[in-house]
Coordinates of C-alpha atoms in Angstrom, one line a residue:
Chain Q
M855 CA 0.0 0.0 0.0
A856 CA 1.5 3.3 -1.1
I857 CA 1.9 6.0 1.6
I858 CA 2.1 9.7 1.0
L859 CA 2.8 12.3 3.6
D860 CA 2.1 15.8 2.4
H861 CA 3.5 18.7 4.5
V862 CA 2.7 16.9 7.8
N863 CA 3.1 18.9 10.9
Y864 CA 2.5 17.8 14.5
V865 CA 2.6 19.8 17.6
Y866 CA 2.4 18.3 21.1
G867 CA 0.5 20.5 23.5
A868 CA -0.6 22.9 20.8
D869 CA -1.9 26.3 22.1
T870 CA -0.1 25.8 25.5
P871 CA 3.1 27.3 26.7
L872 CA 4.7 23.9 26.5
A873 CA 4.0 23.3 22.8
V874 CA 6.6 21.2 21.1
K875 CA 6.9 20.8 17.4
A876 CA 7.5 17.1 16.9
L877 CA 7.0 16.9 13.1
D878 CA 8.0 19.8 11.0
D879 CA 6.8 19.8 7.4
V880 CA 7.4 16.2 6.6
C881 CA 6.9 15.1 3.0
L882 CA 7.5 11.5 2.1
Q883 CA 6.4 9.0 -0.5
I884 CA 6.7 5.3 0.3
P885 CA 5.7 3.0 -2.6
D886 CA 4.1 -0.4 -2.3
G887 CA 6.3 -3.2 -1.0
Q888 CA 9.3 -1.2 0.0
F889 CA 11.4 -2.1 3.1
V890 CA 12.2 1.2 4.8
G891 CA 14.5 1.9 7.7
L892 CA 13.5 4.8 9.9
I893 CA 16.3 6.1 12.1
G894 CA 16.8 9.0 14.4
H895 CA 18.0 9.7 17.9
T896 CA 15.6 9.6 20.9
G897 CA 13.2 12.5 20.5
S898 CA 13.8 13.0 16.8
G899 CA 10.1 12.5 15.9
K900 CA 10.3 9.0 14.4
S901 CA 7.8 7.5 16.9
T902 CA 5.5 10.4 16.4
L903 CA 5.7 9.8 12.7
V904 CA 4.8 6.1 12.8
Q905 CA 1.9 6.8 15.2
H906 CA 0.4 8.9 12.4
L907 CA 0.4 6.1 10.0
N908 CA -2.4 4.1 11.7
G909 CA -4.3 7.1 13.0
L910 CA -3.1 7.0 16.7
L911 CA -2.2 10.6 16.2
K912 CA -3.8 13.1 13.9
T913 CA -1.7 15.7 12.0
T914 CA -1.9 19.3 13.3
S915 CA -1.7 20.3 9.6
G916 CA -1.0 18.5 6.4
H917 CA -2.3 15.3 4.9
I918 CA -1.5 11.6 4.9
Y919 CA -2.8 9.5 2.0
L920 CA -2.9 5.7 1.9
D921 CA -3.6 4.4 -1.6
G922 CA -4.8 7.9 -2.5
E923 CA -7.3 8.2 0.3
D924 CA -6.8 10.9 2.9
I925 CA -6.8 9.2 6.4
S926 CA -7.7 12.4 8.2
D927 CA -11.0 12.6 6.2
R928 CA -14.0 12.6 8.5
D929 CA -15.6 9.6 6.8
Y930 CA -12.4 7.6 6.5
D931 CA -12.9 4.2 8.2
R932 CA -10.4 4.3 11.1
K933 CA -11.1 0.8 12.2
K934 CA -10.2 -0.5 8.8
L935 CA -7.1 1.7 8.9
R936 CA -5.8 0.0 12.0
S937 CA -6.1 -3.4 10.4
R938 CA -4.4 -2.2 7.2
V939 CA -1.5 -0.6 9.0
G940 CA -0.1 -2.9 11.7
L941 CA 2.0 -1.3 14.4
V942 CA 4.4 -3.5 16.5
F943 CA 5.5 -1.4 19.5
Q944 CA 8.8 -1.6 21.4
Y945 CA 8.9 -4.6 23.7
P946 CA 5.6 -5.9 22.2
E947 CA 5.8 -8.9 24.5
H948 CA 4.6 -6.7 27.3
Q949 CA 1.2 -6.7 25.6
L950 CA 0.8 -10.5 25.6
F951 CA -2.0 -11.5 27.9
E952 CA -3.9 -14.6 26.8
I953 CA -3.8 -18.1 28.4
D954 CA -1.7 -19.5 25.5
V955 CA 0.2 -18.2 22.5
F956 CA -2.4 -19.4 20.0
H957 CA -5.2 -17.6 21.7
D958 CA -3.1 -14.5 22.0
V959 CA -2.5 -14.4 18.3
C960 CA -6.2 -15.0 17.6
F961 CA -7.2 -11.9 19.6
G962 CA -6.6 -9.4 16.9
P963 CA -8.4 -11.1 14.0
K964 CA -11.2 -12.2 16.4
N965 CA -11.9 -8.5 17.1
L966 CA -12.1 -7.8 13.4
G967 CA -15.4 -9.9 13.6
L968 CA -14.1 -12.7 11.4
D969 CA -15.5 -16.2 11.8
K970 CA -13.7 -18.7 14.0
K971 CA -12.2 -20.7 11.2
E972 CA -10.8 -17.7 9.4
V973 CA -9.4 -16.4 12.8
Q974 CA -7.6 -19.7 13.4
L975 CA -6.3 -20.0 9.9
R976 CA -4.8 -16.5 10.1
A977 CA -3.3 -17.3 13.5
F978 CA -1.6 -20.5 12.1
D979 CA -0.4 -18.6 9.1
A980 CA 1.0 -15.7 11.1
L981 CA 2.8 -18.0 13.6
R982 CA 4.3 -20.0 10.8
R983 CA 5.5 -16.8 9.0
V984 CA 7.5 -15.6 12.1
G985 CA 9.0 -19.1 12.6
F986 CA 7.3 -19.8 15.9
P987 CA 7.8 -23.4 16.8
M988 CA 4.5 -25.4 16.7
E989 CA 5.1 -27.3 19.9
L990 CA 4.9 -24.0 21.8
Y991 CA 1.5 -22.9 20.5
D992 CA -0.3 -24.0 23.6
Q993 CA 2.3 -22.7 26.0
S994 CA 1.5 -19.7 28.2
P995 CA 3.0 -16.6 26.5
F996 CA 4.7 -15.8 29.8
E997 CA 6.7 -19.0 30.0
I998 CA 8.5 -18.8 26.6
S999 CA 11.9 -17.2 25.9
G1000 CA 12.3 -13.5 25.1
G1001 CA 12.9 -14.2 21.4
Q1002 CA 9.8 -16.4 21.2
K1003 CA 7.7 -13.9 23.0
R1004 CA 8.8 -11.2 20.5
R1005 CA 7.8 -13.6 17.6
A1006 CA 4.4 -14.3 19.2
A1007 CA 3.7 -10.6 19.5
I1008 CA 4.7 -9.9 15.9
A1009 CA 2.4 -12.7 14.8
G1010 CA -0.4 -11.1 16.7
V1011 CA -0.2 -8.1 14.4
L1012 CA 0.5 -10.1 11.3
A1013 CA -2.7 -12.1 11.9
M1014 CA -4.6 -8.9 11.2
K1015 CA -3.2 -9.1 7.6
P1016 CA -1.9 -5.6 7.5
E1017 CA -0.7 -4.1 4.2
V1018 CA 1.8 -2.0 6.0
L1019 CA 3.8 -3.3 8.9
V1020 CA 5.6 -0.9 11.2
L1021 CA 8.1 -2.3 13.7
D1022 CA 9.5 -0.1 16.5
E1023 CA 12.9 -1.5 17.5
P1024 CA 11.8 -5.2 17.0
T1025 CA 15.2 -6.5 18.1
A1026 CA 15.9 -4.4 21.3
G1027 CA 17.2 -6.6 24.1
L1028 CA 17.6 -9.7 21.9
D1029 CA 20.8 -11.6 21.7
P1030 CA 22.7 -11.3 18.4
Q1031 CA 21.4 -14.5 16.9
G1032 CA 17.8 -13.7 17.9
R1033 CA 18.3 -10.3 16.3
D1034 CA 19.4 -11.9 13.0
E1035 CA 16.6 -14.5 13.0
I1036 CA 13.9 -11.9 13.5
L1037 CA 15.2 -9.5 10.9
H1038 CA 15.7 -12.3 8.5
Q1039 CA 12.1 -13.4 8.9
I1040 CA 10.9 -9.9 8.5
K1041 CA 12.8 -9.6 5.2
E1042 CA 11.4 -12.9 4.1
L1043 CA 7.9 -11.7 4.9
Q1044 CA 8.4 -8.6 2.8
E1045 CA 9.7 -10.7 -0.1
S1046 CA 7.0 -13.3 0.0
T1047 CA 4.0 -11.0 0.6
G1048 CA 5.0 -7.7 -0.9
M1049 CA 4.1 -6.0 2.3
T1050 CA 5.4 -2.5 2.9
I1051 CA 7.6 -2.6 6.0
I1052 CA 8.9 0.3 8.1
L1053 CA 11.6 -0.7 10.5
V1054 CA 12.4 1.8 13.3
S1055 CA 15.8 1.0 14.6
H1056 CA 18.8 2.2 16.6
S1057 CA 21.1 -0.4 15.1
M1058 CA 22.8 0.9 12.0
E1059 CA 24.3 -2.5 11.2
D1060 CA 20.8 -4.0 11.1
V1061 CA 19.4 -1.3 9.0
A1062 CA 22.3 -1.4 6.5
E1063 CA 22.0 -5.1 6.0
Y1064 CA 18.2 -5.4 5.3
V1065 CA 16.5 -2.2 4.1
D1066 CA 16.1 -0.7 0.6
R1067 CA 15.9 2.8 1.8
I1068 CA 16.7 4.8 4.9
I1069 CA 14.9 7.8 6.2
V1070 CA 16.8 9.8 8.9
M1071 CA 14.8 12.0 11.2
N1072 CA 16.2 14.9 13.1
Q1073 CA 14.3 17.5 15.1
G1074 CA 11.1 16.6 13.5
R1075 CA 12.4 16.9 10.0
V1076 CA 13.6 14.5 7.3
M1077 CA 17.3 14.9 7.3
Y1078 CA 18.3 12.2 4.7
D1079 CA 16.2 10.0 2.6
A1080 CA 18.1 7.7 0.3
V1081 CA 19.6 4.2 -0.1
P1082 CA 21.8 3.0 2.8
K1083 CA 25.1 3.6 1.0
E1084 CA 24.2 7.2 0.3
V1085 CA 22.9 7.9 3.8
F1086 CA 25.9 6.4 5.5
S1087 CA 28.3 8.4 3.4
H1088 CA 27.2 11.3 5.6
Y1089 CA 28.6 9.5 8.7
R1090 CA 30.0 12.6 10.2
E1091 CA 26.7 14.5 10.0
L1092 CA 25.0 11.5 11.4
E1093 CA 27.2 11.5 14.4
E1094 CA 26.5 15.2 15.0
V1095 CA 22.8 14.3 15.4
G1096 CA 23.5 11.4 17.8
L1097 CA 23.6 8.6 15.3
A1098 CA 26.3 6.6 13.7
A1099 CA 27.1 4.7 10.5
P1100 CA 27.6 0.9 10.7
Q1101 CA 31.0 0.0 12.1
V1102 CA 32.3 -1.3 8.8
T1103 CA 32.0 2.3 7.5
Y1104 CA 34.5 3.5 10.1
I1105 CA 36.8 0.5 9.4
L1106 CA 36.8 1.3 5.7
H1107 CA 37.5 5.0 6.3
E1108 CA 40.4 4.0 8.6
L1109 CA 41.8 1.8 5.8
R1110 CA 41.4 4.5 3.2
E1111 CA 43.3 6.9 5.4
R1112 CA 46.1 4.4 5.7
G1113 CA 46.4 4.3 2.0
F1114 CA 44.3 1.3 1.0
D1115 CA 42.2 1.8 -2.1
V1116 CA 38.9 0.5 -0.7
D1117 CA 35.4 1.4 -1.6
V1118 CA 34.2 3.3 1.6
T1119 CA 30.5 3.0 0.6
A1120 CA 30.3 -0.7 1.4
T1121 CA 27.9 -1.1 4.3
T1122 CA 27.8 -4.8 5.1
I1123 CA 30.6 -7.2 6.2
E1124 CA 30.3 -9.1 2.9
E1125 CA 30.8 -6.0 0.7
A1126 CA 33.6 -4.8 2.9
A1127 CA 35.5 -8.1 2.7
E1128 CA 35.1 -7.9 -1.1
T1129 CA 36.5 -4.4 -1.4
V1130 CA 39.4 -5.0 1.0
A1131 CA 40.3 -8.2 -0.8
R1132 CA 40.3 -6.3 -4.1
A1133 CA 42.4 -3.5 -2.6
L1134 CA 44.9 -6.2 -1.5
G1135 CA 45.1 -7.4 -5.1
M1136 CA 43.1 -10.5 -4.5
S1137 CA 40.2 -10.8 -6.8
G1138 CA 37.3 -11.3 -4.4
K1139 CA 36.6 -14.9 -3.6
Chain N
M1259 CA 40.2 -12.8 48.3
G1260 CA 38.5 -11.1 45.4
I1261 CA 35.9 -8.4 45.7
I1262 CA 33.3 -10.9 44.3
E1263 CA 33.7 -14.7 44.5
T1264 CA 31.3 -17.5 43.8
K1265 CA 31.9 -21.1 44.6
D1266 CA 29.8 -23.9 43.0
L1267 CA 26.9 -21.5 42.7
V1268 CA 23.6 -23.1 41.7
Y1269 CA 20.2 -21.4 41.4
E1270 CA 17.1 -23.3 40.6
Y1271 CA 13.7 -22.0 39.6
I1272 CA 10.8 -24.2 40.5
R1273 CA 8.2 -24.2 37.7
R1274 CA 4.6 -24.6 38.7
D1275 CA 1.4 -25.3 36.8
E1276 CA -1.7 -23.2 37.2
E1277 CA -2.8 -25.1 40.4
G1278 CA 0.6 -24.5 41.9
N1279 CA 1.9 -28.0 41.6
V1280 CA 5.5 -28.4 40.9
E1281 CA 6.1 -29.2 37.2
G1282 CA 9.8 -29.3 37.2
I1283 CA 13.0 -27.5 38.2
T1284 CA 15.1 -25.3 35.9
K1285 CA 18.7 -24.8 36.8
A1286 CA 19.2 -21.2 35.7
V1287 CA 22.8 -21.1 37.1
D1288 CA 24.7 -24.3 37.3
Q1289 CA 28.0 -24.7 39.2
V1290 CA 29.5 -21.3 38.5
D1291 CA 32.8 -20.2 40.0
L1292 CA 33.8 -16.6 39.6
D1293 CA 36.8 -14.8 41.1
I1294 CA 36.8 -11.1 40.5
A1295 CA 39.7 -8.9 41.7
P1296 CA 39.1 -5.4 42.9
G1297 CA 39.4 -2.8 40.1
E1298 CA 38.7 -5.4 37.3
F1299 CA 36.4 -4.7 34.3
I1300 CA 34.5 -7.8 33.7
A1301 CA 32.1 -8.5 30.9
I1302 CA 29.4 -11.2 30.9
L1303 CA 28.1 -12.4 27.6
G1304 CA 25.4 -14.9 26.8
H1305 CA 22.3 -15.4 24.8
N1306 CA 18.8 -14.7 26.1
G1307 CA 18.1 -17.3 28.7
S1308 CA 21.7 -18.3 29.3
G1309 CA 21.5 -17.4 33.0
K1310 CA 23.6 -14.2 33.0
S1311 CA 21.0 -11.9 34.6
T1312 CA 20.2 -14.6 37.2
L1313 CA 23.9 -14.7 37.9
A1314 CA 24.1 -10.9 38.2
K1315 CA 21.2 -10.8 40.7
H1316 CA 23.3 -13.0 43.0
L1317 CA 26.1 -10.5 43.1
N1318 CA 24.2 -8.0 45.3
A1319 CA 21.9 -10.5 47.1
I1320 CA 18.7 -9.9 45.1
L1321 CA 18.8 -13.6 44.7
T1322 CA 20.6 -16.0 47.1
P1323 CA 22.0 -19.4 46.0
T1324 CA 20.1 -22.6 46.0
E1325 CA 23.5 -24.3 46.4
G1326 CA 27.0 -23.0 46.8
T1327 CA 28.2 -19.6 48.1
V1328 CA 28.6 -16.0 46.9
W1329 CA 30.9 -13.7 48.7
V1330 CA 30.8 -9.9 48.2
D1331 CA 33.9 -8.3 49.7
G1332 CA 34.2 -11.3 52.0
M1333 CA 30.5 -11.3 53.1
D1334 CA 28.4 -14.4 52.4
T1335 CA 25.2 -13.2 50.6
A1336 CA 23.2 -15.9 52.3
Q1337 CA 23.5 -14.1 55.6
E1338 CA 20.4 -12.0 55.8
E1339 CA 21.8 -9.5 58.3
K1340 CA 24.5 -8.6 55.8
V1341 CA 22.2 -7.8 52.9
W1342 CA 22.3 -4.0 53.3
D1343 CA 26.1 -3.9 53.6
I1344 CA 26.3 -6.1 50.5
R1345 CA 24.1 -3.8 48.5
R1346 CA 26.1 -0.8 49.6
E1347 CA 29.3 -2.5 48.3
A1348 CA 27.8 -3.8 45.1
G1349 CA 25.3 -1.5 43.3
M1350 CA 23.2 -2.5 40.4
V1351 CA 22.0 -0.7 37.2
F1352 CA 19.2 -2.2 35.1
Q1353 CA 18.1 -2.1 31.5
N1354 CA 15.3 0.4 31.6
P1355 CA 16.2 3.8 33.0
D1356 CA 12.6 4.7 33.5
N1357 CA 12.1 2.0 36.1
Q1358 CA 15.0 3.2 38.2
I1359 CA 14.5 7.0 38.5
I1360 CA 12.2 8.2 41.3
G1361 CA 13.2 11.8 42.1
Q1362 CA 11.5 14.9 40.7
V1363 CA 14.9 16.5 40.2
V1364 CA 18.1 14.9 39.1
E1365 CA 20.1 15.7 42.2
E1366 CA 17.3 14.5 44.5
D1367 CA 17.3 11.2 42.7
V1368 CA 21.0 10.7 43.1
G1369 CA 20.8 11.7 46.8
F1370 CA 18.1 9.0 47.5
G1371 CA 20.6 6.2 48.1
P1372 CA 22.9 7.9 50.5
E1373 CA 19.9 9.5 52.3
N1374 CA 18.5 6.1 53.0
M1375 CA 21.8 5.0 54.3
G1376 CA 21.7 7.8 56.9
V1377 CA 24.5 9.8 55.5
P1378 CA 24.6 13.4 57.0
T1379 CA 23.0 16.0 54.8
R1380 CA 26.1 17.9 54.0
E1381 CA 27.9 14.8 52.9
I1382 CA 24.9 13.7 50.8
W1383 CA 25.3 16.9 48.8
E1384 CA 29.0 16.3 48.4
R1385 CA 28.4 12.8 47.2
V1386 CA 25.7 13.9 44.8
E1387 CA 28.0 16.5 43.3
E1388 CA 31.0 14.2 42.8
S1389 CA 28.8 11.4 41.4
L1390 CA 27.1 13.6 38.9
K1391 CA 30.5 15.0 37.8
A1392 CA 31.9 11.5 37.4
V1393 CA 29.2 10.6 34.8
G1394 CA 29.2 14.0 33.2
M1395 CA 25.7 15.0 34.3
Y1396 CA 26.5 17.8 36.8
K1397 CA 25.1 20.5 34.7
F1398 CA 21.7 18.8 34.6
R1399 CA 21.5 18.5 38.4
R1400 CA 18.4 20.8 38.6
H1401 CA 16.6 19.3 35.6
S1402 CA 13.6 17.0 35.8
P1403 CA 14.6 13.4 34.9
N1404 CA 11.6 13.2 32.6
K1405 CA 13.1 15.6 30.1
L1406 CA 16.4 13.8 29.8
S1407 CA 17.4 11.4 26.9
G1408 CA 17.8 7.7 27.6
G1409 CA 21.5 7.9 27.8
Q1410 CA 21.4 10.8 30.2
K1411 CA 18.8 9.0 32.4
Q1412 CA 21.0 5.9 32.5
R1413 CA 23.9 8.0 33.6
V1414 CA 21.8 9.5 36.4
S1415 CA 21.0 5.9 37.4
I1416 CA 24.7 5.1 37.5
A1417 CA 25.3 8.3 39.5
G1418 CA 22.7 7.2 42.0
V1419 CA 24.6 3.9 42.6
L1420 CA 27.9 5.8 42.7
A1421 CA 26.6 8.1 45.5
M1422 CA 26.4 5.1 47.7
H1423 CA 30.2 4.7 47.3
P1424 CA 30.1 1.1 46.2
K1425 CA 33.3 -0.9 45.5
C1426 CA 31.6 -2.6 42.6
I1427 CA 28.9 -1.8 40.0
I1428 CA 26.9 -4.4 38.2
L1429 CA 25.2 -3.2 35.0
D1430 CA 22.6 -5.5 33.4
E1431 CA 22.3 -4.5 29.7
P1432 CA 22.4 -0.8 30.5
T1433 CA 22.4 0.2 26.9
A1434 CA 19.8 -2.1 25.4
M1435 CA 17.2 0.6 25.1
L1436 CA 19.5 3.5 24.0
D1437 CA 20.4 5.1 20.7
P1438 CA 24.0 5.1 19.5
Q1439 CA 24.8 8.4 21.1
G1440 CA 23.3 7.3 24.4
R1441 CA 25.2 4.0 24.2
R1442 CA 28.5 5.9 23.7
E1443 CA 27.8 8.2 26.7
V1444 CA 27.0 5.3 29.0
V1445 CA 30.0 3.2 27.9
R1446 CA 32.3 6.1 28.3
A1447 CA 31.0 6.8 31.8
V1448 CA 31.4 3.2 32.8
R1449 CA 35.0 3.0 31.5
A1450 CA 35.8 6.2 33.4
L1451 CA 34.4 4.8 36.7
N1452 CA 36.6 1.8 36.2
Q1453 CA 39.8 3.6 35.2
V1454 CA 39.6 6.8 37.2
E1455 CA 37.6 5.8 40.3
E1456 CA 39.0 2.2 40.2
I1457 CA 35.5 0.8 40.8
T1458 CA 35.1 -2.9 39.9
V1459 CA 32.7 -3.1 36.9
I1460 CA 30.7 -6.1 35.8
L1461 CA 29.0 -5.3 32.5
I1462 CA 26.3 -7.6 31.0
T1463 CA 25.6 -6.7 27.4
H1464 CA 24.6 -8.0 23.9
Y1465 CA 26.8 -5.4 22.2
M1466 CA 30.1 -6.9 21.5
E1467 CA 31.8 -3.6 20.8
E1468 CA 31.2 -2.5 24.4
I1469 CA 33.4 -5.2 25.9
I1470 CA 36.6 -4.9 23.9
Y1471 CA 38.0 -2.9 26.8
A1472 CA 37.1 -5.4 29.5
D1473 CA 39.9 -7.1 31.3
R1474 CA 38.2 -10.5 31.2
V1475 CA 35.0 -11.9 29.6
Y1476 CA 32.8 -14.7 30.9
V1477 CA 30.5 -16.3 28.3
M1478 CA 27.4 -18.0 29.8
D1479 CA 25.5 -20.9 28.2
R1480 CA 22.8 -23.0 29.9
G1481 CA 23.7 -21.6 33.3
K1482 CA 27.3 -22.6 33.0
V1483 CA 30.4 -20.6 32.2
A1484 CA 31.1 -21.8 28.7
M1485 CA 34.2 -19.6 27.9
E1486 CA 36.4 -17.4 29.9
G1487 CA 39.3 -15.2 28.8
T1488 CA 40.4 -11.8 27.6
P1489 CA 38.3 -10.2 24.9
R1490 CA 41.0 -11.1 22.4
E1491 CA 41.0 -14.8 23.4
I1492 CA 37.2 -14.9 23.3
F1493 CA 36.7 -13.1 20.0
S1494 CA 39.3 -15.2 18.2
Q1495 CA 36.7 -18.0 18.4
V1496 CA 34.2 -16.7 15.9
E1497 CA 32.6 -20.0 15.1
A1498 CA 32.3 -21.1 18.8
L1499 CA 30.6 -17.8 19.6
K1500 CA 28.2 -18.2 16.8
E1501 CA 27.2 -21.6 18.2
L1502 CA 26.5 -19.8 21.5
R1503 CA 24.1 -17.5 19.6
L1504 CA 26.6 -14.6 20.0
D1505 CA 28.5 -12.3 17.7
V1506 CA 31.9 -10.6 17.5
P1507 CA 32.8 -7.0 16.9
Q1508 CA 32.6 -6.0 13.2
A1509 CA 36.4 -5.4 12.9
T1510 CA 36.8 -9.0 14.1
L1511 CA 34.2 -10.4 11.8
L1512 CA 35.7 -8.5 8.8
S1513 CA 39.2 -9.9 9.7
Y1514 CA 37.6 -13.4 9.9
E1515 CA 36.0 -13.0 6.4
L1516 CA 39.3 -11.8 5.0
Q1517 CA 41.1 -14.8 6.5
K1518 CA 38.6 -17.0 4.8
R1519 CA 39.5 -15.3 1.5
G1520 CA 43.2 -16.1 2.1
V1521 CA 44.4 -12.9 3.7
R1522 CA 46.9 -13.9 6.4
L1523 CA 45.7 -11.9 9.4
P1524 CA 46.3 -12.8 13.0
D1525 CA 43.4 -14.0 15.1
G1526 CA 41.6 -11.8 17.7
I1527 CA 41.7 -8.4 16.0
L1528 CA 39.3 -6.2 17.9
T1529 CA 39.4 -2.6 16.6
K1530 CA 39.6 -0.9 13.3
E1531 CA 43.0 0.4 14.2
E1532 CA 44.3 -3.1 14.8
L1533 CA 42.9 -4.3 11.5
A1534 CA 44.5 -1.4 9.7
D1535 CA 47.9 -2.0 11.4
A1536 CA 47.7 -5.7 10.6
L1537 CA 46.9 -5.0 6.9
V1538 CA 49.7 -2.4 6.7
A1539 CA 52.1 -5.0 8.2
L1540 CA 51.2 -7.4 5.5
G1541 CA 52.5 -4.9 3.0
P1542 CA 50.9 -3.9 -0.3
G1543 CA 49.8 -6.6 -2.7
S1544 CA 50.3 -9.4 -0.2

């Protein structure tokens, strides 16, 4: 589902002395099926931005269009909006509550008023897509590991069959392998369903590895909006606003300064190894 | 004797079903022996569920052993009357800064610990000042903690522990919820405490880059210590770490990938500078 933000402004506490401008003239266009990374330091406006996408917040001024329809229109169906744009909050496992995992995943689609069979089919499908092990379906969601809880919570949103999936720091607090597994599954989900995915993250390495495009927010504005290579070439500016480039970027710049002819725009380990090998006169693999 | 020592430490959780009947027993910590010298910077790694947080909670008597013994500065944590002394010696900082800050004003929050210990008022203020200076938060002393960034809040939490004059600080994933800037600030503050104030630091983290400055690393798996050594020794074992669901710093991983492509680099490279040095040493075209 294509998303268009047209001169969106949002002010917290408008008309009070404490008014804070959280979004400042944000214009964005996200085509169908893109995997977008949204980065920015704490307080940069990225959470405010994603909360607009499913109508949790309403713009102070400006418009948001989903598939050409203005979501702030009075007769826009908000309930439908929430099932079309799925939001997975930070630490989503804190929202698990049912007696077992399967029931928990059923909760969302059940509330959409679907019949029982469809609800269960969706729950099965969602749990399968996030790689949740079948033998744990009837476990209490409080007695499974952190990584599995995270999967169950993501499945709960997927079962609503959203067209856009927004994930706010889906890997926070997970161990490195758990981190890789979850991101890998999200990537697969995007490739197999063509779902639009917006990944809010603090980990530049994760973003560099998986997304097609990065949007950098700073002080409520879009600071950069480009492919990862392009964005991370501004690594000094990123540092000034509390962010960073992936560590390989720094490694490659260090090597360049020491006289190695490496391509500093490589953002993943694989690409970096290629360019360093080439600089050493070894032809890749 | 070390500042912290554990001998044959075992901790068991009893799992119960809905009626409260015992379903089984999980050994979260299984025969762990630690010996940590004063002033050391120790890192504990391990995947989710490996037992590292359970272990950490033993180090200031939040949990006490099912079997075995834990000594903090020579005090056995199983002795209930020592609990307050132990917690004064070994302070703990947790993952979520919002769960640890209680004061309306930064300096009040930092003063809460020493106030509860019955420290005279004038000394409380001295301690608050020096603690906030140590973590670089002094200029925010009159701010409301609500308005601070995650990294700043976490540094206030650390100052709160510091004001109790502990010999040892245990940090359980203090940077998990922070952005890169916040992470840098906290890691810098922690290193300063260790190097300038000579406080023993035990850092639990999932970020491999944060522990390359540690003196020693313990890697936990299924409640046991699976690996122990200097960061260099630990990170030379890329494959073994991957099996334990862990990672290595990116400079180490890049070196490993280059080794696989036939570049003759030494094992255990940790930083970008070391990698550059090693490549320069190989000479051009090698």
